[in-house]
XYZ file of C-alpha atoms in Angstrom:
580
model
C 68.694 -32.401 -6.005
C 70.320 -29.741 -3.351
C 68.263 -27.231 -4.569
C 64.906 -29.328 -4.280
C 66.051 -30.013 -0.420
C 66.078 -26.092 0.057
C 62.305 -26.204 -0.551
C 61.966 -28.308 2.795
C 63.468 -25.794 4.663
C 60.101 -24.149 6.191
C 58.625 -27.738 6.875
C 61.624 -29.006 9.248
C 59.873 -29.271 12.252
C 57.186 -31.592 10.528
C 59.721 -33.507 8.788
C 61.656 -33.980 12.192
C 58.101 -35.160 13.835
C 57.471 -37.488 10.921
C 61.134 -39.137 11.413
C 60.394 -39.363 15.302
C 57.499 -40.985 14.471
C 58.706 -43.430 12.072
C 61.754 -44.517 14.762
C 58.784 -45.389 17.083
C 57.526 -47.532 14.504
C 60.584 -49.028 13.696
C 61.640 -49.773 17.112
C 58.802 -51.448 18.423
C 59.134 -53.746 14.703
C 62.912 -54.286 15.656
C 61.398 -55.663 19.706
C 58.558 -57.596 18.492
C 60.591 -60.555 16.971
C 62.445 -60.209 20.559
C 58.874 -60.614 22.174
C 57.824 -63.340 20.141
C 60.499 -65.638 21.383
C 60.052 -64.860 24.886
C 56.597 -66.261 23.909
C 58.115 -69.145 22.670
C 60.499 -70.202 24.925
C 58.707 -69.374 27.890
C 55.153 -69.798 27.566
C 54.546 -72.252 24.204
C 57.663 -74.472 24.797
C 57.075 -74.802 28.756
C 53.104 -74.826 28.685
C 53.501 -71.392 30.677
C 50.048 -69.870 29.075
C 50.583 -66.625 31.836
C 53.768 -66.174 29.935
C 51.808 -66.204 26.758
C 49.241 -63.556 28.022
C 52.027 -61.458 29.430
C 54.014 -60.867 25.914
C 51.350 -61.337 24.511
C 50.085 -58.464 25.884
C 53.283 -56.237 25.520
C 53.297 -57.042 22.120
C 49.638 -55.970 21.454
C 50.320 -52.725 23.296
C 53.232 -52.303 20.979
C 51.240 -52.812 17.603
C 48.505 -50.312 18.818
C 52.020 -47.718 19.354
C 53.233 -48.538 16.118
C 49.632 -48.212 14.578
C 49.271 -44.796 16.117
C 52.637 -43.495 15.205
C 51.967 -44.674 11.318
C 48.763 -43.049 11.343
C 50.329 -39.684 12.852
C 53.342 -39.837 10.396
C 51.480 -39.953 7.330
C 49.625 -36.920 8.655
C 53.119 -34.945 8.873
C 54.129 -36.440 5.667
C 51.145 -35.805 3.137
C 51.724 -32.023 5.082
C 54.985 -31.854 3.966
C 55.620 -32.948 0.698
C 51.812 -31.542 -0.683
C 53.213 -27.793 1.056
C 56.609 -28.660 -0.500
C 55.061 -29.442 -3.516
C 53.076 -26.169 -3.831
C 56.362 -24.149 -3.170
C 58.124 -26.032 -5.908
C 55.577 -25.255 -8.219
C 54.675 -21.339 -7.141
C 58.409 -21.169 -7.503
C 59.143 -22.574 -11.072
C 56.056 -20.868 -12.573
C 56.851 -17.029 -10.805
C 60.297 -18.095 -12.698
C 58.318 -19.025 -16.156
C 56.337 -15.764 -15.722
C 59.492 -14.037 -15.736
C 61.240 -15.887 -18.493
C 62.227 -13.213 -21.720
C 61.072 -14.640 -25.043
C 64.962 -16.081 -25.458
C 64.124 -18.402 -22.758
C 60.805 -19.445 -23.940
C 62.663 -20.544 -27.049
C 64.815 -22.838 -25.052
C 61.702 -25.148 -23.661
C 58.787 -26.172 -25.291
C 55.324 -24.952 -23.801
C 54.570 -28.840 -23.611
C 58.020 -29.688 -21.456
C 57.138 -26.947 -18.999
C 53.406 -27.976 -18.833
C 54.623 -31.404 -17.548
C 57.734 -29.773 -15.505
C 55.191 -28.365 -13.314
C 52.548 -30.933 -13.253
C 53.900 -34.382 -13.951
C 58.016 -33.815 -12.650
C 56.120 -31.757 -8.983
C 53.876 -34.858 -8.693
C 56.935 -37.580 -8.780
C 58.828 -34.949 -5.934
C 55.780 -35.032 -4.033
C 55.976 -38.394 -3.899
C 59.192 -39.083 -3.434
C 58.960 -36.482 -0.111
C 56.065 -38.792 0.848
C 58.016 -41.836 0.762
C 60.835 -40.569 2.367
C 58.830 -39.300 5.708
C 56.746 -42.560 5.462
C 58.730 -45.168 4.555
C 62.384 -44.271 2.657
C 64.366 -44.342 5.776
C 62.239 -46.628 7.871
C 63.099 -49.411 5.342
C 67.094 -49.163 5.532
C 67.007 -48.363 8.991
C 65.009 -51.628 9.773
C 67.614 -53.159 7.269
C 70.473 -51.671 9.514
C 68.575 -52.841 13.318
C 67.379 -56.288 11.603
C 70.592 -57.474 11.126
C 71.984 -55.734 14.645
C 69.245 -57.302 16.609
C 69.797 -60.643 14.974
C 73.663 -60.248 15.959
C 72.873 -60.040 19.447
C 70.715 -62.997 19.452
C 72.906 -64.932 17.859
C 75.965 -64.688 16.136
C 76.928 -67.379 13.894
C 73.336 -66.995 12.546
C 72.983 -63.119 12.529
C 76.466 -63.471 9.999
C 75.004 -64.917 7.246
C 72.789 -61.589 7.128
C 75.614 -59.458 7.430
C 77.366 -61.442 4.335
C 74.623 -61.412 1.973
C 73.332 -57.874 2.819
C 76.467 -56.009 1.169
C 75.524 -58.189 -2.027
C 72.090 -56.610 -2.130
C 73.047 -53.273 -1.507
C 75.494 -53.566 -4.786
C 73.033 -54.630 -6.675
C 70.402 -52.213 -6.116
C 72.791 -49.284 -6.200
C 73.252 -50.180 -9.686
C 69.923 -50.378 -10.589
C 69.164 -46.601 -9.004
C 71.937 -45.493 -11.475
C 70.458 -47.243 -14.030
C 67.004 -46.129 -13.726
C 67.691 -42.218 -13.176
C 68.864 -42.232 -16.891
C 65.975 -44.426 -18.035
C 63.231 -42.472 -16.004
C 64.719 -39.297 -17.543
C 63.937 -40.411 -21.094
C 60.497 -41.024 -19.933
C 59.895 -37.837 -19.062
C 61.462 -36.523 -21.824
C 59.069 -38.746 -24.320
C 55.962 -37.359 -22.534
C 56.893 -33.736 -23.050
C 56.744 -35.189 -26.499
C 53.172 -36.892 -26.300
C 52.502 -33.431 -24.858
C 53.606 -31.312 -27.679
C 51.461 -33.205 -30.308
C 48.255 -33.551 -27.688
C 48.363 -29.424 -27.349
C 49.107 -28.582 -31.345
C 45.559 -31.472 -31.727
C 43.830 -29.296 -29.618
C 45.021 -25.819 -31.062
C 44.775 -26.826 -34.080
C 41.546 -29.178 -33.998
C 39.524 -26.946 -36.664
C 42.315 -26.993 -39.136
C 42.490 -30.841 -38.644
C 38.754 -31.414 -39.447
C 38.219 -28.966 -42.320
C 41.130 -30.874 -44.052
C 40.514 -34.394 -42.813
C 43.755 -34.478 -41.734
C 42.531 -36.778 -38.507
C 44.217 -39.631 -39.462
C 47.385 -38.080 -39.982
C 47.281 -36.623 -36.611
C 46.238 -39.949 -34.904
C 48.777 -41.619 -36.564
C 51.432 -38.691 -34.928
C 49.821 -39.126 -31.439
C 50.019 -43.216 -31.681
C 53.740 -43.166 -32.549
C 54.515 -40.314 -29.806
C 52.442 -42.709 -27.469
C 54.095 -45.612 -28.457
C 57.906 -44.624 -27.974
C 56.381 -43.235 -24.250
C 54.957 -46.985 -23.950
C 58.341 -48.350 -24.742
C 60.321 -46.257 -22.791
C 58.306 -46.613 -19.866
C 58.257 -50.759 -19.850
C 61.761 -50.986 -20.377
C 62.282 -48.894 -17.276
C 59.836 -50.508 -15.319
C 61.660 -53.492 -16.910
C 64.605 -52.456 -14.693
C 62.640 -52.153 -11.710
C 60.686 -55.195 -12.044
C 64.331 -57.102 -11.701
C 64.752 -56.596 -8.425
C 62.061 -58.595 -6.960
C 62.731 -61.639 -8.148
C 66.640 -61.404 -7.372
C 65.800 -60.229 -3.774
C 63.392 -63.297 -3.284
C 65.962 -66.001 -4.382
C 68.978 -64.224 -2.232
C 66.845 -63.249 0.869
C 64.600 -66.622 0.752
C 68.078 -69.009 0.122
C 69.512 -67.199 3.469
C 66.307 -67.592 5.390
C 66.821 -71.606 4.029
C 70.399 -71.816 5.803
C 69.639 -69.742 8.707
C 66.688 -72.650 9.023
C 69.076 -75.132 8.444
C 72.020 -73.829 10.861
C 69.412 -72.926 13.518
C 68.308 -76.927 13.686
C 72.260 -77.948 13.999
C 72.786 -75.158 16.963
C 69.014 -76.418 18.574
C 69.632 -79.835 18.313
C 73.540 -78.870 19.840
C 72.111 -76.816 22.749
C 73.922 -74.262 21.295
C 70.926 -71.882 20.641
C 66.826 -71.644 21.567
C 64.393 -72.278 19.072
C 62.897 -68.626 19.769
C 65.956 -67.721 19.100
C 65.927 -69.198 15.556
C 62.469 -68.248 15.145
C 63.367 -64.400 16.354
C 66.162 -64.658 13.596
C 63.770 -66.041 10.867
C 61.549 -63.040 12.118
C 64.243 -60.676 11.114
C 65.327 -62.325 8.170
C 61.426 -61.909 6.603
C 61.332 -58.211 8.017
C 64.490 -57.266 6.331
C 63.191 -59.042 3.057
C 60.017 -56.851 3.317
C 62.493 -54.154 3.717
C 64.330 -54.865 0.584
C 60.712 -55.375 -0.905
C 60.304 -52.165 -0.219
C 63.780 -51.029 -1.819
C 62.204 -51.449 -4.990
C 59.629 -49.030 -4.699
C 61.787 -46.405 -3.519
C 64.610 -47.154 -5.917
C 61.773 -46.451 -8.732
C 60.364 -43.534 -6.794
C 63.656 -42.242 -5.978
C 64.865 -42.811 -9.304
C 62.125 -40.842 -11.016
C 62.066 -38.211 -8.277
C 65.811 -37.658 -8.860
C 65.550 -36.991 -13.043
C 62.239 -35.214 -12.368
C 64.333 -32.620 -9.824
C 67.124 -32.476 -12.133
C 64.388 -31.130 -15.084
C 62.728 -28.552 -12.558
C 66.176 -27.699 -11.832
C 67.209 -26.851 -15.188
C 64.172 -24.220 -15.241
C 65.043 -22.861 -11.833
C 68.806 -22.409 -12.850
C 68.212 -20.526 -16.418
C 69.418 -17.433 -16.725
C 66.950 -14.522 -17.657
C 68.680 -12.908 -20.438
C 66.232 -9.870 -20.007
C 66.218 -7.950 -16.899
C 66.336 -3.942 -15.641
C 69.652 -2.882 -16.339
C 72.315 -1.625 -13.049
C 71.585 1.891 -13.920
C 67.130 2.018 -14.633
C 66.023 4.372 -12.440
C 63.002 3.139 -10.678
C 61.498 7.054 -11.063
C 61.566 6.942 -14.668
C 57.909 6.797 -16.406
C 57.242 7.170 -20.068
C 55.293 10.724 -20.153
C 54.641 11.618 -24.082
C 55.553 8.438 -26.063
C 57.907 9.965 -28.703
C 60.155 7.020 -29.857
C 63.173 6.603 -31.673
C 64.951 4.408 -33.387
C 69.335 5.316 -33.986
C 70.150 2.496 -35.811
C 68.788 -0.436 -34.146
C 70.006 -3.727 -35.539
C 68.988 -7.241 -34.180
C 68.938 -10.971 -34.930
C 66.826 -13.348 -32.667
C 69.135 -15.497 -29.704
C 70.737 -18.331 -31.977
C 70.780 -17.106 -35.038
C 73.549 -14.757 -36.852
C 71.082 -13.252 -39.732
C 69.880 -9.917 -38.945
C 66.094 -9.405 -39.348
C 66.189 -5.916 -38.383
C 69.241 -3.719 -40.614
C 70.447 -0.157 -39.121
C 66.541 0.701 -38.576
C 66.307 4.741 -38.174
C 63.043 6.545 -37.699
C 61.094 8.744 -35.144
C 57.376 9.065 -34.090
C 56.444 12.418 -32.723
C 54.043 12.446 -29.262
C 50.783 11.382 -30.214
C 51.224 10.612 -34.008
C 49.270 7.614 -35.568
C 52.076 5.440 -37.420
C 51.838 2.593 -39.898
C 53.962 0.077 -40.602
C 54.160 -1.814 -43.940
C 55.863 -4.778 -45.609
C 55.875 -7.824 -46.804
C 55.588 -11.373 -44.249
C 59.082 -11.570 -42.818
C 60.323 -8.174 -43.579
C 60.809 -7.409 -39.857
C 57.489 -5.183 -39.142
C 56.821 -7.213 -35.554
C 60.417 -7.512 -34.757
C 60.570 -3.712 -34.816
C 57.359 -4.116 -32.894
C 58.746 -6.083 -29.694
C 61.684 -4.327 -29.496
C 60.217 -1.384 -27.839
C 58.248 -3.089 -24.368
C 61.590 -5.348 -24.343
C 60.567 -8.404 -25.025
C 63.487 -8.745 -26.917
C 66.572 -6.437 -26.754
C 68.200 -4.929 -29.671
C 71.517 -6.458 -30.579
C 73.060 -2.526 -32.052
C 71.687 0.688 -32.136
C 69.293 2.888 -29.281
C 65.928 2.778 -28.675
C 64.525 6.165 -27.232
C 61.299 7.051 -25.383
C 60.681 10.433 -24.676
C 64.699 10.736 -25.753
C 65.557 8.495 -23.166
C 67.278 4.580 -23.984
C 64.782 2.390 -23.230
C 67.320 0.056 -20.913
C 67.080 3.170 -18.473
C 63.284 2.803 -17.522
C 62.717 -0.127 -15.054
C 60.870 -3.183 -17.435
C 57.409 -2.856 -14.705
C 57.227 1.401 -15.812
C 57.793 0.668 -19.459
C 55.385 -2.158 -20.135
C 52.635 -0.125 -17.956
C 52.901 2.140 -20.405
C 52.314 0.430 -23.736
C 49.130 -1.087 -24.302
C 50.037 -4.280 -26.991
C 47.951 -6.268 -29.066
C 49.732 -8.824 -30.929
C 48.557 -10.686 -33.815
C 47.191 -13.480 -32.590
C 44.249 -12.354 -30.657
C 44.748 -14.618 -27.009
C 41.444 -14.039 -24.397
C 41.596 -16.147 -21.555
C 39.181 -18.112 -19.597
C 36.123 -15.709 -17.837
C 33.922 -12.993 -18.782
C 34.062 -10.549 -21.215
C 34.111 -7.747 -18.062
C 37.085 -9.950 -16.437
C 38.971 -9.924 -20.148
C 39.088 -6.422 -20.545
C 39.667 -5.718 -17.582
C 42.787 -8.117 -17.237
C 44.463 -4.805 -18.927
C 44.166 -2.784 -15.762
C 42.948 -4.892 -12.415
C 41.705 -2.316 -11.112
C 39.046 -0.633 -14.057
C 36.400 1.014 -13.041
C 33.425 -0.534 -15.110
C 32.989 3.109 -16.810
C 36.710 2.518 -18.041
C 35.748 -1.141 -19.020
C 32.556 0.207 -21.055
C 34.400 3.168 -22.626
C 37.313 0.949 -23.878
C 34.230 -1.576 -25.615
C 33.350 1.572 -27.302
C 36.545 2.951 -28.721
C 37.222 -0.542 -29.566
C 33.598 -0.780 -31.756
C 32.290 -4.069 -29.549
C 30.394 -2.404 -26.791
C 27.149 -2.751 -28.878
C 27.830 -6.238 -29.900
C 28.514 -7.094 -26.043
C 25.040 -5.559 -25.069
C 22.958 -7.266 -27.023
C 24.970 -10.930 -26.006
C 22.185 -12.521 -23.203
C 24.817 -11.849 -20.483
C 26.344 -8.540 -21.792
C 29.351 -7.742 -19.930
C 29.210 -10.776 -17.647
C 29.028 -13.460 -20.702
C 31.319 -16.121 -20.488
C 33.764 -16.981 -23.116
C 35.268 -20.417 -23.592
C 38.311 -21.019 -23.500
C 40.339 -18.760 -26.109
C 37.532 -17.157 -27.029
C 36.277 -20.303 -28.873
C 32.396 -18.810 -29.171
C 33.850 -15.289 -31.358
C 34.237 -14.783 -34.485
C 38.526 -13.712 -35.524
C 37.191 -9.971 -35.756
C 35.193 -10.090 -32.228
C 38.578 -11.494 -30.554
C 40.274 -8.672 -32.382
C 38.168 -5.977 -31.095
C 38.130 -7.309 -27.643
C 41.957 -7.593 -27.114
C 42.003 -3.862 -28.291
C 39.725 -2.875 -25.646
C 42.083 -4.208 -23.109
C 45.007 -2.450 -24.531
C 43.212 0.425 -24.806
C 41.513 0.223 -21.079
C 45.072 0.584 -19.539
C 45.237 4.336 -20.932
C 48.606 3.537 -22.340
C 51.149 6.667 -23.629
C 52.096 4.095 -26.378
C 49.651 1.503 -28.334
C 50.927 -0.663 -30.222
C 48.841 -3.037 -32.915
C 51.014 -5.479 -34.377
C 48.527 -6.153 -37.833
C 45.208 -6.518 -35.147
C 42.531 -5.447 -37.106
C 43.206 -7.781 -40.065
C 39.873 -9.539 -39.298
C 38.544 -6.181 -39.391
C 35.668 -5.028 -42.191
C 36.637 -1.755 -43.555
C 34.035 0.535 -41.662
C 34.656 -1.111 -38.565
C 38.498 -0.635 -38.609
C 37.489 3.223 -39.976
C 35.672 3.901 -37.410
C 38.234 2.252 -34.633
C 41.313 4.072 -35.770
C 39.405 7.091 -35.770
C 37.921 6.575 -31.915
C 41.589 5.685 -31.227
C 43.135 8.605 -32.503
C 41.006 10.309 -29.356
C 43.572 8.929 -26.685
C 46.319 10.791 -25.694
C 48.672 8.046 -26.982
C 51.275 7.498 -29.789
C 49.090 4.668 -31.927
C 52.161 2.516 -34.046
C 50.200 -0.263 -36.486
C 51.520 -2.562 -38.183
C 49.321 -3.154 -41.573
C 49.080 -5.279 -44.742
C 45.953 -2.971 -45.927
C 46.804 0.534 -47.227
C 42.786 1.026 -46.285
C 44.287 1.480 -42.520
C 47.944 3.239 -43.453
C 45.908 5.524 -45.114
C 44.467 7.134 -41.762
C 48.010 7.453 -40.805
C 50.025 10.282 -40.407
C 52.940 9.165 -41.385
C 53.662 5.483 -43.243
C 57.007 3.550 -42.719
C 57.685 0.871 -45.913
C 60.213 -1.908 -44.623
C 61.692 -4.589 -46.835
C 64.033 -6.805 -45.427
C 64.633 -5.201 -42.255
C 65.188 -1.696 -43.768
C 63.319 1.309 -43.917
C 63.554 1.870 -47.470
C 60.583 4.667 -47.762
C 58.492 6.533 -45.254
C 56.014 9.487 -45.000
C 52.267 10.008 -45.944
C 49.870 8.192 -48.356
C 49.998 11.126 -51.261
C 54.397 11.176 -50.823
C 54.464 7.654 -51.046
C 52.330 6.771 -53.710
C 54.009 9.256 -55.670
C 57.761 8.401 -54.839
C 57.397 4.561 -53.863
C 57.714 1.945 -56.677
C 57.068 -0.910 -53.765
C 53.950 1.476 -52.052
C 52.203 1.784 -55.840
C 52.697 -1.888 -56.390
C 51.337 -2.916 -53.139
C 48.488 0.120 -53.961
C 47.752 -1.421 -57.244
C 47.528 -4.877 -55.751
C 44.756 -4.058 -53.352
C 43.037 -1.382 -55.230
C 43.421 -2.288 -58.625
C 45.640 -0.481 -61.589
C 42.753 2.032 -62.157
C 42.648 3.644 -58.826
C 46.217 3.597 -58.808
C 46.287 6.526 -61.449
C 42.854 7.896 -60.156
C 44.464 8.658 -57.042
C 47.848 9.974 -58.637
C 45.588 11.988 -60.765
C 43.708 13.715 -58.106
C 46.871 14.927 -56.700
């Protein structure tokens, strides 16, 4: 929780005006039971109806105070804990946006989803009860039981033995319900998880009528969330009752050793009734308890979740020694064998990888699923770093170049084509803010989509839905290119993004390419786009076990024919060979 307070620290002078505030209201609460038997012993008891009108009016004047200073309060309180809640959540997602892919691994996109929607909200609230009412209720507690002291002692006592009782008991329920509230929130990351994979994966779901399976998934997620969430609330719902029977029974005896002193002349019956008066007001109080303990005790496991995002280490940053002049110039790139297994694992997916792209040569990349071809891939913008070995750019390790210069550099399209929410103009141009709409068309061009975007009824301007939901696998394709390709970058990397691609198309787009002034790496399952290459790399199982052209390869490759022969056919296989 201490580093949830330090989020408060910009709203102090609001929180200190809300607490001002809420001590007006409390103190004219603590004086109005006071009032009230001034009414009664000198005005009702005596017949004394000036008396009456003269409290009475005190006390009126009072309530419209209090009213005034509640209304005021909740101004500086909604102020503070919405502005508090912003901060918390700007901060936690600039940290997210910063995370490597290592710390991705660690949470679940559905656990930080409802980190910074769900978790913020309970804070906010919990800030908002605190201002409001949090300290108002223990402090009235506190001056109840004071006030009835100095009216009269023998009565004020049984209070001030059966308050310590309370407090005990509802001590141990906050315990309690931190660990219970935790698992809540832990079971609706869960409910999450399976409502996002429903949603990504709502086509596959239909075509296979696998609905019913999925349902099924979301009403057992939704059920242990149900479960979880009553036997918390459970919990909370016991302290009620218990408070009731306690606070009640005293209110009984105060009653009954209030007659014995009245009937003794040892106390007034305001006095008793002024009591009474603070005997209900600190049962509201306690009343009250049981919000905050639930409010607190959610508040309290959602901080300690935020927290754990906040405190993660970023495994990925610039190194003591980048130098913050450093720019990639040429894009030549080399590999000295790099090793590297992903965080948590000991197996190796890349093996004592060697192999060197000249300035402005078109590479391609080939092997089977899982032989290490995007691995290789991310390993160069440093989205993951290499466990052995040196990366070079331009004969320089890639550690030395600050991580802002190297990624403005590279212009990556990964295999999963992701456009965001907007316009086709806005999606390109998320590559480079500020593009020129010349630089916008002429990437749709090199890209082969310009003409397909002209004749769409809003061209440029058309808006897609949300991940691109109204194009086709190939459109997507095209379209993420033309954002790599709008940033200018020295290197471009396509990790197996033109899959989706007809044959012309992807012809014609490698070709258009091959006009920046870029090194182009690809990685490929077709030997229709290695082909265009200059040079081919063949990895199995995280080595480079063959590289150079098409005609070298085909001739010295027993894995390059096979793969050949598989999309081409065994006749074409020895037509080619024969032709060279």
């Amino acid at each position: 929780m201490k580093k949830m307070f330090s989020f408060l620290k910009n709203y102090r002078l609001a929180m200190g005006i809300a607490w001002a505030l809420m001590l007006i209201e409390l103190s004219v609460e603590l004086m109005l039971p006071l009032f009230m038997a001034k009414i009664i012993d000198e005005g009702i008891l005596p017949k004394d109806m000036d008396a009456v009108w003269y409290w009475g009016g005190i006390m009126s004047a009072l309530a419209l105070t209090a009213f005034a200073a509640g209304v005021t309060n909740s101004f500086f309180a909604s102020h503070v804990s919405q502005g508090a809640g912003y901060d918390i959540r700007k901060s936690v997602y600039e940290k997210i946006q910063n995370f490597s892919f290592a710390n991705f691994s660690k949470f679940p996109s559905s656990s930080l989803i409802t980190r910074l929607t769900n978790d913020v909200t309970q804070l906010q609230n919990s800030i908002f009860t605190a201002l409001r009412i949090m300290m108002r209720a223990p402090l009235l507690v506190i001056g109840g039981t004071i006030m009835a002291l100095v009216v009269d002692v023998k009565l004020g006592l049984i209070l001030l033995l059966v308050i310590p009782f309370i407090l005990v008991f509802l001590l141990w329920v906050l315990n309690s319900g931190w660990t219970m509230f935790r698992f809540v929130q832990q079971k609706l990351d869960s409910v999450n998880d399976v409502i996002q994979e429903n949603l990504r994966g709502m086509r596959i779901i239909k075509a296979l009528l696998r609905g019913n399976h999925e349902n099924n998934r979301f009403i057992q997620a939704n059920k242990t969330l149900m479960k979880k969430t009553v036997s918390a609330l459970r919990l909370m719902e016991t302290i009620m009752p218990v408070l009731f029977i306690v606070m009640n029974g005293s209110i009984l005896f105060i009653l009954w050793m209030g007659n014995i002193e009245v009937a003794n002349g040892d106390a007034a019956v305001g006095d008793v009734v002024a009591i009474v008066n603070y005997a209900t007001r600190i049962t509201g109080a306690f009343s009250v308890f049981a919000f905050i303990i639930m409010s607190f005790s959610r508040a309290r496991a959602s901080a300690g979740r935020i927290e754990e995002v906040l405190d993660t280490d970023i495994d990925l940053v610039d190194s003591e020694d980048s130098d913050p002049k450093l720019a990639v110039q040429k894009g030549k790139i080399e590999f000295k064998g790099v090793s590297f297994h992903y965080p948590g694992t000991k197996t190796d997916v890349l093996d004592e990888i060697n192999l060197k792209v000249e300035q402005g040569e078109i590479i391609s990349i080939l092997g089977a699923t899982g032989s290490g071809k995007t691995s290789l891939f991310q390993l160069i913008p440093r989205l993951y770093e290499a466990t052995g070995g040196t990366i070079l750019i331009d004969n320089v390790p890639v550690e030395k170049y600050k991580l802002e210069n190297l990624r403005k550099s590279i212009g990556f399209v990964p295999q999963e084509a992701l456009l965001f929410s907007g316009s086709i103009k806005e999606n390109i141009a998320w590559g480079k803010e500020e593009a020129s709409m010349e630089e916008i068309v002429e990437a749709a061009r090199s890209a082969q989509i310009h003409d397909l975007i002209e004749g769409l009824p809003g061209g440029y301007d058309t808006v897609l839905g949300q991940k691109g939901v109204n194009l086709s696998g190939g459109q997507k394709q095209r379209l993420s290119i033309a954002r790599a390709l709008v940033r200018k970058p020295k290197i471009l990397i396509l990790d197996d993004s033109t899959s989706a691609l007809d044959l012309k198309t992807e012809s014609k787009l490698i070709q258009a390419i091959g006009g920046y002034s870029c090194t182009i790496l690809i990685v490929t399952q077709k030997i229709s786009t290695a082909i265009q290459s200059d040079k081919i790399f063949l990895i199995e199982e995280g080595k480079v076990i063959a590289e150079g052209s098409h005609e070298k390869l085909l001739n010295e490759s027993q894995l390059y024919g096979k793969i050949f022969q598989s999309q081409f056919g065994e006749e074409n296989l020895e037509h080619a060979k024969a032709l060279q």
